[in-house]
Amino acid sequence: MTDKKTEPRKQFSTILADYLLKLRQIRKLSLADVASQTAMSSQAISLYERGKRIPSVKAMARLAWFYNVDEQTALKIRENAIIDTTRILGEDTPAAIKNEYVALTFKDSQITIDGEPLTADELAKATEYIKALRIKQNNASKK
């Protein structure tokens, strides 16, 4: 049996990490400079730049604004990092990234019931229901 603590942690995709690091280095800014101007911690920015964490959509939009780059381009790079991370980590992909991957995969397709597409409200309610079911299943399996 392998001890998870001794296994090296797999790295997230570096697509976004490299992009963010390059944006900061080109401008000759420190982590503290970026942190003070974006209301983020320098630790969070460091994690993003080292590929240890993927920023939220809101954080990515804030960074795009700060670096004065096209927000849609920055968000597309973030999406590509999520897709690539899922490919790299496979079953070890954290749940939050898996969920975003699924959302990205289905964002242009419509889910239908009885031939009628779900409304945004119906889809949100279905998502919340599924999350509640998963929590119930996880709690039941822990017992």
CSV table of C-alpha atoms in Angstrom, one decimal:
chain,number,residue,atom,x,y,z
A,1,MET,CA,0.0,0.0,0.0
A,2,THR,CA,1.4,3.4,-1.0
A,3,ASP,CA,1.4,6.2,1.6
A,4,LYS,CA,-0.1,9.3,0.0
A,5,LYS,CA,2.1,11.6,2.1
A,6,THR,CA,5.2,10.2,0.5
A,7,GLU,CA,3.9,10.5,-3.1
A,8,PRO,CA,4.9,13.7,-4.8
A,9,ARG,CA,2.0,16.0,-5.4
A,10,LYS,CA,1.1,16.2,-9.1
A,11,GLN,CA,1.4,19.7,-10.5
A,12,PHE,CA,-1.6,21.6,-12.0
A,13,SER,CA,-1.2,22.7,-15.6
A,14,THR,CA,1.4,25.5,-16.0
A,15,ILE,CA,-0.4,27.2,-18.9
A,16,LEU,CA,-1.9,29.9,-16.6
A,17,ALA,CA,1.0,29.9,-14.1
A,18,ASP,CA,3.5,30.8,-16.9
A,19,TYR,CA,1.1,33.4,-18.3
A,20,LEU,CA,0.7,35.2,-14.9
A,21,LEU,CA,4.3,35.0,-14.0
A,22,LYS,CA,5.3,36.5,-17.4
A,23,LEU,CA,2.8,39.4,-17.0
A,24,ARG,CA,4.3,40.3,-13.6
A,25,GLN,CA,8.0,39.9,-14.7
A,26,ILE,CA,7.5,41.9,-17.9
A,27,ARG,CA,6.3,44.8,-15.7
A,28,LYS,CA,9.1,44.2,-13.1
A,29,LEU,CA,6.7,44.0,-10.3
A,30,SER,CA,7.0,42.1,-7.0
A,31,LEU,CA,4.4,39.8,-5.6
A,32,ALA,CA,3.8,42.5,-2.9
A,33,ASP,CA,3.2,45.1,-5.7
A,34,VAL,CA,0.5,43.0,-7.4
A,35,ALA,CA,-1.0,42.0,-4.0
A,36,SER,CA,-1.4,45.6,-2.9
A,37,GLN,CA,-3.0,46.7,-6.1
A,38,THR,CA,-5.4,43.7,-6.5
A,39,ALA,CA,-6.5,43.2,-2.9
A,40,MET,CA,-5.2,39.6,-3.0
A,41,SER,CA,-2.5,38.1,-0.8
A,42,SER,CA,1.0,37.7,-2.2
A,43,GLN,CA,0.7,34.0,-1.1
A,44,ALA,CA,-2.3,33.5,-3.4
A,45,ILE,CA,-0.6,35.1,-6.3
A,46,SER,CA,2.5,33.0,-5.7
A,47,LEU,CA,0.3,29.9,-5.7
A,48,TYR,CA,-1.2,30.9,-9.0
A,49,GLU,CA,2.2,31.6,-10.6
A,50,ARG,CA,3.6,28.3,-9.4
A,51,GLY,CA,0.7,26.3,-10.7
A,52,LYS,CA,-0.4,25.2,-7.3
A,53,ARG,CA,-3.8,26.8,-7.5
A,54,ILE,CA,-6.1,28.2,-10.2
A,55,PRO,CA,-7.6,31.6,-9.5
A,56,SER,CA,-11.4,32.0,-9.4
A,57,VAL,CA,-13.1,33.7,-12.4
A,58,LYS,CA,-13.4,36.8,-10.2
A,59,ALA,CA,-9.7,36.8,-9.2
A,60,MET,CA,-8.7,36.2,-12.9
A,61,ALA,CA,-10.8,39.1,-14.0
A,62,ARG,CA,-9.2,41.3,-11.4
A,63,LEU,CA,-5.7,40.2,-12.5
A,64,ALA,CA,-6.6,40.9,-16.1
A,65,TRP,CA,-7.8,44.4,-15.2
A,66,PHE,CA,-4.6,45.0,-13.2
A,67,TYR,CA,-2.3,43.9,-15.9
A,68,ASN,CA,-4.4,45.7,-18.5
A,69,VAL,CA,-4.9,42.6,-20.7
A,70,ASP,CA,-8.0,41.4,-22.5
A,71,GLU,CA,-10.3,39.8,-19.8
A,72,GLN,CA,-11.8,37.3,-22.3
A,73,THR,CA,-8.3,36.1,-23.4
A,74,ALA,CA,-7.2,35.8,-19.7
A,75,LEU,CA,-10.4,33.8,-18.9
A,76,LYS,CA,-9.8,31.6,-21.9
A,77,ILE,CA,-6.3,30.8,-20.7
A,78,ARG,CA,-7.8,30.0,-17.3
A,79,GLU,CA,-10.3,27.6,-19.0
A,80,ASN,CA,-7.4,25.9,-20.9
A,81,ALA,CA,-5.5,25.5,-17.6
A,82,ILE,CA,-8.6,23.8,-16.1
A,83,ILE,CA,-8.9,21.4,-19.1
A,84,ASP,CA,-5.2,20.7,-19.1
A,85,THR,CA,-5.1,20.2,-15.3
A,86,THR,CA,-7.9,17.7,-15.6
A,87,ARG,CA,-6.0,15.8,-18.3
A,88,ILE,CA,-2.8,15.8,-16.2
A,89,LEU,CA,-4.3,14.8,-12.8
A,90,GLY,CA,-7.0,12.5,-14.1
A,91,GLU,CA,-8.8,10.9,-11.1
A,92,ASP,CA,-6.6,13.0,-8.7
A,93,THR,CA,-8.2,16.2,-10.0
A,94,PRO,CA,-9.7,18.2,-7.1
A,95,ALA,CA,-13.5,18.3,-7.1
A,96,ALA,CA,-13.8,22.0,-7.7
A,97,ILE,CA,-11.7,21.7,-10.9
A,98,LYS,CA,-13.6,18.6,-12.0
A,99,ASN,CA,-16.8,20.6,-11.6
A,100,GLU,CA,-15.5,23.5,-13.6
A,101,TYR,CA,-14.2,21.1,-16.3
A,102,VAL,CA,-17.7,19.5,-16.6
A,103,ALA,CA,-19.3,23.0,-16.8
A,104,LEU,CA,-16.8,24.0,-19.5
A,105,THR,CA,-17.4,20.8,-21.4
A,106,PHE,CA,-21.1,21.3,-21.5
A,107,LYS,CA,-21.3,25.1,-21.6
A,108,ASP,CA,-22.2,25.2,-25.3
A,109,SER,CA,-24.6,22.2,-25.2
A,110,GLN,CA,-28.1,22.2,-24.0
A,111,ILE,CA,-29.5,19.7,-21.5
A,112,THR,CA,-33.0,18.8,-22.4
A,113,ILE,CA,-35.8,16.9,-20.6
A,114,ASP,CA,-38.7,15.7,-22.7
A,115,GLY,CA,-37.3,17.6,-25.6
A,116,GLU,CA,-37.3,21.0,-23.8
A,117,PRO,CA,-34.0,22.7,-22.9
A,118,LEU,CA,-33.5,23.4,-19.2
A,119,THR,CA,-33.7,27.0,-18.2
A,120,ALA,CA,-30.8,28.6,-16.2
A,121,ASP,CA,-32.9,28.4,-13.1
A,122,GLU,CA,-33.8,24.8,-13.6
A,123,LEU,CA,-30.1,23.9,-14.2
A,124,ALA,CA,-29.0,25.8,-11.1
A,125,LYS,CA,-31.6,23.9,-9.0
A,126,ALA,CA,-30.6,20.6,-10.5
A,127,THR,CA,-27.0,21.4,-9.7
A,128,GLU,CA,-27.8,22.2,-6.1
A,129,TYR,CA,-29.8,19.0,-5.8
A,130,ILE,CA,-26.9,16.9,-7.2
A,131,LYS,CA,-24.5,18.6,-4.8
A,132,ALA,CA,-26.8,17.8,-1.9
A,133,LEU,CA,-27.1,14.1,-3.0
A,134,ARG,CA,-23.3,13.9,-3.2
A,135,ILE,CA,-22.8,15.3,0.3
A,136,LYS,CA,-25.4,12.8,1.6
A,137,GLN,CA,-23.6,9.9,-0.2
A,138,ASN,CA,-20.2,11.0,1.1
A,139,ASN,CA,-21.6,11.2,4.6
A,140,ALA,CA,-23.2,7.8,4.3
A,141,SER,CA,-19.9,6.3,3.1
A,142,LYS,CA,-18.0,7.7,6.0
A,143,LYS,CA,-20.2,5.9,8.5
